[in-house]
């Protein structure tokens, strides 16, 4: 079982709709969770971090964490063509002080 | 600050040759990570350093790979000898580790092609 799993996509969403991206992780003791966005040919950049169960909102982005289910999600409201990118879920496992493990990413395409 | 600086941006080499990738982390950051990204395997952690000390190198594929961090402002990842399956984008990232609040800053990456 991979430490961090994501559906590779592509996920196609019409402009203006809500895009929902999901991630599961294997280390039950994990405490820190991140969403990175990576445009084609570019490096990943952090867009959200979440540490507690529940929702965390930042503009059009909402991260959701459910530690009991070992599940993290990212919602993007009012999707824009500029949101088309690969979204990487990342987890800091309990077993390591600084190690950050990434999922393989979900490719999101926003269609006009 | 210029961010994390990696060199070279692109490297094309022949199988069997030695390859050295370089990274300058953001000044003041105390953690440095080397990742490799391919379509098949995604973004894999190879090794990370904390305060210039290698903490976990379990992701290093085999003995052909080695990494050093001689000081807080410089790190290298060396592949010797290189093989075609090493072709990938290699990213260096740095962070300032404080409790659980860690934001990774990535360099632009080195696109490695081994022929």
PDB file of C-alpha atoms in Angstrom:
ATOM      1  CA  UNK A   1       0.000   0.000   0.000  1.00  0.00           C
ATOM      2  CA  UNK A   2       1.337   3.423  -0.950  1.00  0.00           C
ATOM      3  CA  UNK A   3       1.792   5.888   1.890  1.00  0.00           C
ATOM      4  CA  UNK A   4      -0.256   8.564   0.089  1.00  0.00           C
ATOM      5  CA  UNK A   5      -2.771   7.676  -2.610  1.00  0.00           C
ATOM      6  CA  UNK A   6      -4.585   9.846  -5.110  1.00  0.00           C
ATOM      7  CA  UNK A   7      -6.661   9.214  -8.195  1.00  0.00           C
ATOM      8  CA  UNK A   8      -4.433  10.195 -11.104  1.00  0.00           C
ATOM      9  CA  UNK A   9      -7.308  11.606 -13.159  1.00  0.00           C
ATOM     10  CA  UNK A  10      -7.633  13.455 -15.372  1.00  0.00           C
ATOM     11  CA  UNK A  11     -10.556  15.110 -13.633  1.00  0.00           C
ATOM     12  CA  UNK A  12     -12.513  17.364 -15.977  1.00  0.00           C
ATOM     13  CA  UNK A  13     -14.724  20.057 -14.437  1.00  0.00           C
ATOM     14  CA  UNK A  14     -16.695  22.818 -16.173  1.00  0.00           C
ATOM     15  CA  UNK A  15     -15.686  26.400 -15.465  1.00  0.00           C
ATOM     16  CA  UNK A  16     -17.524  27.809 -12.465  1.00  0.00           C
ATOM     17  CA  UNK A  17     -18.227  24.404 -10.919  1.00  0.00           C
ATOM     18  CA  UNK A  18     -16.724  22.847  -7.780  1.00  0.00           C
ATOM     19  CA  UNK A  19     -13.696  20.612  -8.241  1.00  0.00           C
ATOM     20  CA  UNK A  20     -13.227  17.920  -5.596  1.00  0.00           C
ATOM     21  CA  UNK A  21      -9.855  16.233  -5.136  1.00  0.00           C
ATOM     22  CA  UNK A  22      -9.303  13.337  -2.762  1.00  0.00           C
ATOM     23  CA  UNK A  23      -6.380  11.720  -0.978  1.00  0.00           C
ATOM     24  CA  UNK A  24      -5.927   8.855   1.481  1.00  0.00           C
ATOM     25  CA  UNK A  25      -2.899   8.088   3.627  1.00  0.00           C
ATOM     26  CA  UNK A  26      -1.671   4.992   5.437  1.00  0.00           C
ATOM     27  CA  UNK A  27       0.122   6.295   8.558  1.00  0.00           C
ATOM     28  CA  UNK A  28      -2.677   6.756  11.103  1.00  0.00           C
ATOM     29  CA  UNK A  29      -0.483   8.923  13.321  1.00  0.00           C
ATOM     30  CA  UNK A  30       0.198  11.534  10.630  1.00  0.00           C
ATOM     31  CA  UNK A  31      -0.285  15.092  11.850  1.00  0.00           C
ATOM     32  CA  UNK A  32       0.409  17.449   8.949  1.00  0.00           C
ATOM     33  CA  UNK A  33      -1.270  17.508   5.560  1.00  0.00           C
ATOM     34  CA  UNK A  34      -0.640  19.662   2.534  1.00  0.00           C
ATOM     35  CA  UNK A  35      -1.954  20.376  -0.932  1.00  0.00           C
ATOM     36  CA  UNK A  36       0.494  21.488  -3.607  1.00  0.00           C
ATOM     37  CA  UNK A  37      -0.335  22.688  -7.096  1.00  0.00           C
ATOM     38  CA  UNK A  38       2.002  21.958 -10.001  1.00  0.00           C
ATOM     39  CA  UNK A  39       1.588  23.528 -13.411  1.00  0.00           C
ATOM     40  CA  UNK A  40       3.004  21.619 -16.360  1.00  0.00           C
ATOM     41  CA  UNK A  41       6.763  22.037 -16.542  1.00  0.00           C
ATOM     42  CA  UNK A  42       6.912  23.903 -13.239  1.00  0.00           C
ATOM     43  CA  UNK A  43       7.735  23.032  -9.654  1.00  0.00           C
ATOM     44  CA  UNK A  44       5.132  22.327  -6.962  1.00  0.00           C
ATOM     45  CA  UNK A  45       3.866  25.214  -4.837  1.00  0.00           C
ATOM     46  CA  UNK A  46       1.981  25.007  -1.558  1.00  0.00           C
ATOM     47  CA  UNK A  47      -1.641  26.151  -1.654  1.00  0.00           C
ATOM     48  CA  UNK A  48      -3.101  24.726   1.579  1.00  0.00           C
ATOM     49  CA  UNK A  49      -2.000  23.082   4.809  1.00  0.00           C
ATOM     50  CA  UNK A  50      -4.263  21.507   7.426  1.00  0.00           C
ATOM     51  CA  UNK A  51      -3.511  19.956  10.803  1.00  0.00           C
ATOM     52  CA  UNK A  52      -6.866  19.465  12.579  1.00  0.00           C
ATOM     53  CA  UNK A  53      -9.992  17.540  11.727  1.00  0.00           C
ATOM     54  CA  UNK A  54     -12.592  19.555   9.874  1.00  0.00           C
ATOM     55  CA  UNK A  55     -12.530  22.211   7.204  1.00  0.00           C
ATOM     56  CA  UNK A  56     -10.077  25.000   6.500  1.00  0.00           C
ATOM     57  CA  UNK A  57     -11.003  27.675   3.994  1.00  0.00           C
ATOM     58  CA  UNK A  58      -8.740  30.037   2.057  1.00  0.00           C
ATOM     59  CA  UNK A  59     -10.453  31.998  -0.671  1.00  0.00           C
ATOM     60  CA  UNK A  60     -11.864  29.597  -3.238  1.00  0.00           C
ATOM     61  CA  UNK A  61     -10.018  26.667  -1.668  1.00  0.00           C
ATOM     62  CA  UNK A  62     -11.251  24.458   1.177  1.00  0.00           C
ATOM     63  CA  UNK A  63      -9.197  21.637   2.657  1.00  0.00           C
ATOM     64  CA  UNK A  64     -11.013  18.910   4.577  1.00  0.00           C
ATOM     65  CA  UNK A  65      -9.393  16.456   6.978  1.00  0.00           C
ATOM     66  CA  UNK A  66     -10.852  13.317   8.529  1.00  0.00           C
ATOM     67  CA  UNK A  67      -8.175  11.550  10.568  1.00  0.00           C
ATOM     68  CA  UNK A  68     -10.459   8.672  11.566  1.00  0.00           C
ATOM     69  CA  UNK A  69     -10.952   7.815   7.903  1.00  0.00           C
ATOM     70  CA  UNK A  70      -7.378   8.817   6.979  1.00  0.00           C
ATOM     71  CA  UNK A  71      -8.780  11.058   4.298  1.00  0.00           C
ATOM     72  CA  UNK A  72      -7.906  14.522   3.029  1.00  0.00           C
ATOM     73  CA  UNK A  73      -9.704  16.457   0.326  1.00  0.00           C
ATOM     74  CA  UNK A  74      -9.433  19.754  -1.500  1.00  0.00           C
ATOM     75  CA  UNK A  75     -12.415  21.624  -2.860  1.00  0.00           C
ATOM     76  CA  UNK A  76     -12.018  24.379  -5.411  1.00  0.00           C
ATOM     77  CA  UNK A  77     -15.091  26.570  -5.780  1.00  0.00           C
ATOM     78  CA  UNK A  78     -15.872  28.617  -8.898  1.00  0.00           C
ATOM     79  CA  UNK A  79     -13.234  26.711 -10.863  1.00  0.00           C
ATOM     80  CA  UNK A  80     -11.240  28.786 -13.331  1.00  0.00           C
ATOM     81  CA  UNK A  81      -9.182  27.697 -16.353  1.00  0.00           C
ATOM     82  CA  UNK A  82      -6.111  28.866 -14.401  1.00  0.00           C
ATOM     83  CA  UNK A  83      -6.844  26.091 -11.871  1.00  0.00           C
ATOM     84  CA  UNK A  84      -5.946  23.489 -14.504  1.00  0.00           C
ATOM     85  CA  UNK A  85      -2.883  21.789 -13.035  1.00  0.00           C
ATOM     86  CA  UNK A  86      -1.782  18.687 -11.172  1.00  0.00           C
ATOM     87  CA  UNK A  87      -2.663  18.729  -7.472  1.00  0.00           C
ATOM     88  CA  UNK A  88      -0.350  16.860  -5.128  1.00  0.00           C
ATOM     89  CA  UNK A  89      -1.403  15.684  -1.698  1.00  0.00           C
ATOM     90  CA  UNK A  90       1.445  15.529   0.833  1.00  0.00           C
ATOM     91  CA  UNK A  91       1.643  14.088   4.325  1.00  0.00           C
ATOM     92  CA  UNK A  92       4.162  14.285   7.135  1.00  0.00           C
ATOM     93  CA  UNK A  93       4.068  10.809   8.686  1.00  0.00           C
ATOM     94  CA  UNK A  94       4.173  10.321  12.454  1.00  0.00           C
ATOM     95  CA  UNK A  95       7.246   8.128  12.073  1.00  0.00           C
ATOM     96  CA  UNK A  96       9.463  10.979  10.901  1.00  0.00           C
ATOM     97  CA  UNK A  97      10.306  14.431  12.220  1.00  0.00           C
ATOM     98  CA  UNK A  98      10.574  16.224   8.881  1.00  0.00           C
ATOM     99  CA  UNK A  99       9.893  13.776   6.094  1.00  0.00           C
ATOM    100  CA  UNK A 100       7.124  14.832   3.707  1.00  0.00           C
ATOM    101  CA  UNK A 101       5.654  12.216   1.387  1.00  0.00           C
ATOM    102  CA  UNK A 102       3.736  13.106  -1.766  1.00  0.00           C
ATOM    103  CA  UNK A 103       0.992  11.312  -3.609  1.00  0.00           C
ATOM    104  CA  UNK A 104       1.312  10.846  -7.346  1.00  0.00           C
ATOM    105  CA  UNK A 105      -1.055  13.743  -8.024  1.00  0.00           C
ATOM    106  CA  UNK A 106      -4.423  14.307  -9.674  1.00  0.00           C
ATOM    107  CA  UNK A 107      -4.506  16.110 -12.984  1.00  0.00           C
ATOM    108  CA  UNK A 108      -7.354  18.650 -13.055  1.00  0.00           C
ATOM    109  CA  UNK A 109      -8.678  20.197 -16.242  1.00  0.00           C
ATOM    110  CA  UNK A 110     -11.181  23.059 -16.177  1.00  0.00           C
ATOM    111  CA  UNK A 111     -13.139  23.225 -19.407  1.00  0.00           C
ATOM    112  CA  UNK A 112     -14.602  26.574 -20.530  1.00  0.00           C
TER     113      UNK A 112
ATOM    114  CA  UNK B   1      15.663  36.082  -1.652  1.00  0.00           C
ATOM    115  CA  UNK B   2      16.080  34.302  -4.984  1.00  0.00           C
ATOM    116  CA  UNK B   3      14.455  31.122  -3.739  1.00  0.00           C
ATOM    117  CA  UNK B   4      15.896  27.639  -4.053  1.00  0.00           C
ATOM    118  CA  UNK B   5      18.426  27.574  -6.880  1.00  0.00           C
ATOM    119  CA  UNK B   6      19.183  24.399  -8.792  1.00  0.00           C
ATOM    120  CA  UNK B   7      21.697  23.786 -11.525  1.00  0.00           C
ATOM    121  CA  UNK B   8      21.846  22.756 -14.245  1.00  0.00           C
ATOM    122  CA  UNK B   9      18.258  23.200 -15.525  1.00  0.00           C
ATOM    123  CA  UNK B  10      18.789  20.508 -18.129  1.00  0.00           C
ATOM    124  CA  UNK B  11      21.347  17.728 -18.322  1.00  0.00           C
ATOM    125  CA  UNK B  12      21.767  15.271 -21.167  1.00  0.00           C
ATOM    126  CA  UNK B  13      24.366  12.582 -20.690  1.00  0.00           C
ATOM    127  CA  UNK B  14      25.266   9.132 -21.861  1.00  0.00           C
ATOM    128  CA  UNK B  15      24.830   5.960 -19.885  1.00  0.00           C
ATOM    129  CA  UNK B  16      27.744   5.326 -17.585  1.00  0.00           C
ATOM    130  CA  UNK B  17      28.680   8.953 -17.110  1.00  0.00           C
ATOM    131  CA  UNK B  18      28.755  10.709 -13.753  1.00  0.00           C
ATOM    132  CA  UNK B  19      26.075  13.320 -13.146  1.00  0.00           C
ATOM    133  CA  UNK B  20      26.167  15.968 -10.414  1.00  0.00           C
ATOM    134  CA  UNK B  21      23.132  18.047  -9.571  1.00  0.00           C
ATOM    135  CA  UNK B  22      23.478  21.133  -7.390  1.00  0.00           C
ATOM    136  CA  UNK B  23      21.215  22.983  -5.017  1.00  0.00           C
ATOM    137  CA  UNK B  24      21.396  26.191  -3.021  1.00  0.00           C
ATOM    138  CA  UNK B  25      18.602  26.344  -0.421  1.00  0.00           C
ATOM    139  CA  UNK B  26      16.941  29.494   0.835  1.00  0.00           C
ATOM    140  CA  UNK B  27      19.114  31.251   3.385  1.00  0.00           C
ATOM    141  CA  UNK B  28      18.036  30.426   6.930  1.00  0.00           C
ATOM    142  CA  UNK B  29      16.257  27.194   6.045  1.00  0.00           C
ATOM    143  CA  UNK B  30      17.446  24.222   8.067  1.00  0.00           C
ATOM    144  CA  UNK B  31      15.951  21.327   6.088  1.00  0.00           C
ATOM    145  CA  UNK B  32      16.786  20.284   2.550  1.00  0.00           C
ATOM    146  CA  UNK B  33      15.078  17.623   0.471  1.00  0.00           C
ATOM    147  CA  UNK B  34      15.906  15.910  -2.817  1.00  0.00           C
ATOM    148  CA  UNK B  35      12.945  14.550  -4.783  1.00  0.00           C
ATOM    149  CA  UNK B  36      12.706  12.761  -8.125  1.00  0.00           C
ATOM    150  CA  UNK B  37       9.619  13.031 -10.327  1.00  0.00           C
ATOM    151  CA  UNK B  38       8.572  10.707 -13.129  1.00  0.00           C
ATOM    152  CA  UNK B  39       5.236  10.032 -14.789  1.00  0.00           C
ATOM    153  CA  UNK B  40       5.218   6.468 -13.545  1.00  0.00           C
ATOM    154  CA  UNK B  41       6.259   6.993  -9.918  1.00  0.00           C
ATOM    155  CA  UNK B  42       5.279  10.583  -9.196  1.00  0.00           C
ATOM    156  CA  UNK B  43       7.296  12.683  -6.739  1.00  0.00           C
ATOM    157  CA  UNK B  44       9.586  10.436  -4.715  1.00  0.00           C
ATOM    158  CA  UNK B  45      11.624  11.542  -1.723  1.00  0.00           C
ATOM    159  CA  UNK B  46      15.234  10.456  -2.176  1.00  0.00           C
ATOM    160  CA  UNK B  47      16.940  11.941   0.869  1.00  0.00           C
ATOM    161  CA  UNK B  48      16.586  14.801   3.300  1.00  0.00           C
ATOM    162  CA  UNK B  49      18.959  16.730   5.520  1.00  0.00           C
ATOM    163  CA  UNK B  50      18.321  18.596   8.728  1.00  0.00           C
ATOM    164  CA  UNK B  51      20.980  21.083   9.825  1.00  0.00           C
ATOM    165  CA  UNK B  52      23.289  19.661   7.117  1.00  0.00           C
ATOM    166  CA  UNK B  53      23.015  16.112   8.494  1.00  0.00           C
ATOM    167  CA  UNK B  54      21.413  13.351   6.385  1.00  0.00           C
ATOM    168  CA  UNK B  55      18.385  12.141   8.335  1.00  0.00           C
ATOM    169  CA  UNK B  56      16.758   9.620   6.015  1.00  0.00           C
ATOM    170  CA  UNK B  57      18.245   8.261   2.796  1.00  0.00           C
ATOM    171  CA  UNK B  58      15.936   5.274   2.499  1.00  0.00           C
ATOM    172  CA  UNK B  59      14.554   6.653  -0.752  1.00  0.00           C
ATOM    173  CA  UNK B  60      17.896   6.617  -2.525  1.00  0.00           C
ATOM    174  CA  UNK B  61      17.429   3.965  -5.248  1.00  0.00           C
ATOM    175  CA  UNK B  62      20.802   2.267  -4.968  1.00  0.00           C
ATOM    176  CA  UNK B  63      24.483   2.800  -4.299  1.00  0.00           C
ATOM    177  CA  UNK B  64      24.901   4.676  -7.558  1.00  0.00           C
ATOM    178  CA  UNK B  65      23.197   7.625  -5.876  1.00  0.00           C
ATOM    179  CA  UNK B  66      24.882   9.769  -3.240  1.00  0.00           C
ATOM    180  CA  UNK B  67      24.111  13.147  -1.699  1.00  0.00           C
ATOM    181  CA  UNK B  68      26.120  15.582   0.365  1.00  0.00           C
ATOM    182  CA  UNK B  69      25.490  18.809   2.188  1.00  0.00           C
ATOM    183  CA  UNK B  70      28.877  20.229   3.173  1.00  0.00           C
ATOM    184  CA  UNK B  71      27.372  23.456   4.522  1.00  0.00           C
ATOM    185  CA  UNK B  72      24.039  25.175   5.052  1.00  0.00           C
ATOM    186  CA  UNK B  73      24.051  26.805   1.624  1.00  0.00           C
ATOM    187  CA  UNK B  74      24.940  23.974  -0.717  1.00  0.00           C
ATOM    188  CA  UNK B  75      24.001  20.393  -1.525  1.00  0.00           C
ATOM    189  CA  UNK B  76      24.812  17.963  -4.315  1.00  0.00           C
ATOM    190  CA  UNK B  77      23.169  14.816  -5.641  1.00  0.00           C
ATOM    191  CA  UNK B  78      25.506  12.588  -7.589  1.00  0.00           C
ATOM    192  CA  UNK B  79      24.708   9.624  -9.820  1.00  0.00           C
ATOM    193  CA  UNK B  80      27.634   7.418 -10.788  1.00  0.00           C
ATOM    194  CA  UNK B  81      27.334   5.630 -13.151  1.00  0.00           C
ATOM    195  CA  UNK B  82      24.127   6.981 -14.659  1.00  0.00           C
ATOM    196  CA  UNK B  83      21.568   4.737 -16.378  1.00  0.00           C
ATOM    197  CA  UNK B  84      18.654   5.506 -18.743  1.00  0.00           C
ATOM    198  CA  UNK B  85      16.143   4.667 -15.981  1.00  0.00           C
ATOM    199  CA  UNK B  86      17.543   7.604 -13.972  1.00  0.00           C
ATOM    200  CA  UNK B  87      15.956   9.984 -16.481  1.00  0.00           C
ATOM    201  CA  UNK B  88      13.572  12.210 -14.521  1.00  0.00           C
ATOM    202  CA  UNK B  89      13.120  15.681 -13.091  1.00  0.00           C
ATOM    203  CA  UNK B  90      15.086  16.100  -9.891  1.00  0.00           C
ATOM    204  CA  UNK B  91      13.802  18.710  -7.455  1.00  0.00           C
ATOM    205  CA  UNK B  92      15.531  20.200  -4.488  1.00  0.00           C
ATOM    206  CA  UNK B  93      13.361  21.797  -1.795  1.00  0.00           C
ATOM    207  CA  UNK B  94      14.099  23.567   1.458  1.00  0.00           C
ATOM    208  CA  UNK B  95      12.110  24.534   4.519  1.00  0.00           C
ATOM    209  CA  UNK B  96      12.432  26.050   7.950  1.00  0.00           C
ATOM    210  CA  UNK B  97      11.236  23.331  10.256  1.00  0.00           C
ATOM    211  CA  UNK B  98       9.341  24.639  13.250  1.00  0.00           C
ATOM    212  CA  UNK B  99       7.156  22.075  14.992  1.00  0.00           C
ATOM    213  CA  UNK B 100       4.675  20.836  12.389  1.00  0.00           C
ATOM    214  CA  UNK B 101       4.475  23.987  10.336  1.00  0.00           C
ATOM    215  CA  UNK B 102       6.589  23.242   7.295  1.00  0.00           C
ATOM    216  CA  UNK B 103       6.256  24.820   3.893  1.00  0.00           C
ATOM    217  CA  UNK B 104       8.477  23.330   1.241  1.00  0.00           C
ATOM    218  CA  UNK B 105       9.970  25.730  -1.254  1.00  0.00           C
ATOM    219  CA  UNK B 106      10.958  23.969  -4.446  1.00  0.00           C
ATOM    220  CA  UNK B 107      13.652  24.839  -6.919  1.00  0.00           C
ATOM    221  CA  UNK B 108      12.933  24.844 -10.642  1.00  0.00           C
ATOM    222  CA  UNK B 109      14.237  21.312 -10.997  1.00  0.00           C
ATOM    223  CA  UNK B 110      16.849  19.623 -13.166  1.00  0.00           C
ATOM    224  CA  UNK B 111      15.565  17.709 -16.176  1.00  0.00           C
ATOM    225  CA  UNK B 112      17.939  14.758 -16.522  1.00  0.00           C
ATOM    226  CA  UNK B 113      18.061  12.656 -19.673  1.00  0.00           C
ATOM    227  CA  UNK B 114      20.379   9.660 -19.745  1.00  0.00           C
ATOM    228  CA  UNK B 115      20.792   8.240 -23.248  1.00  0.00           C
TER     229      UNK B 115
END
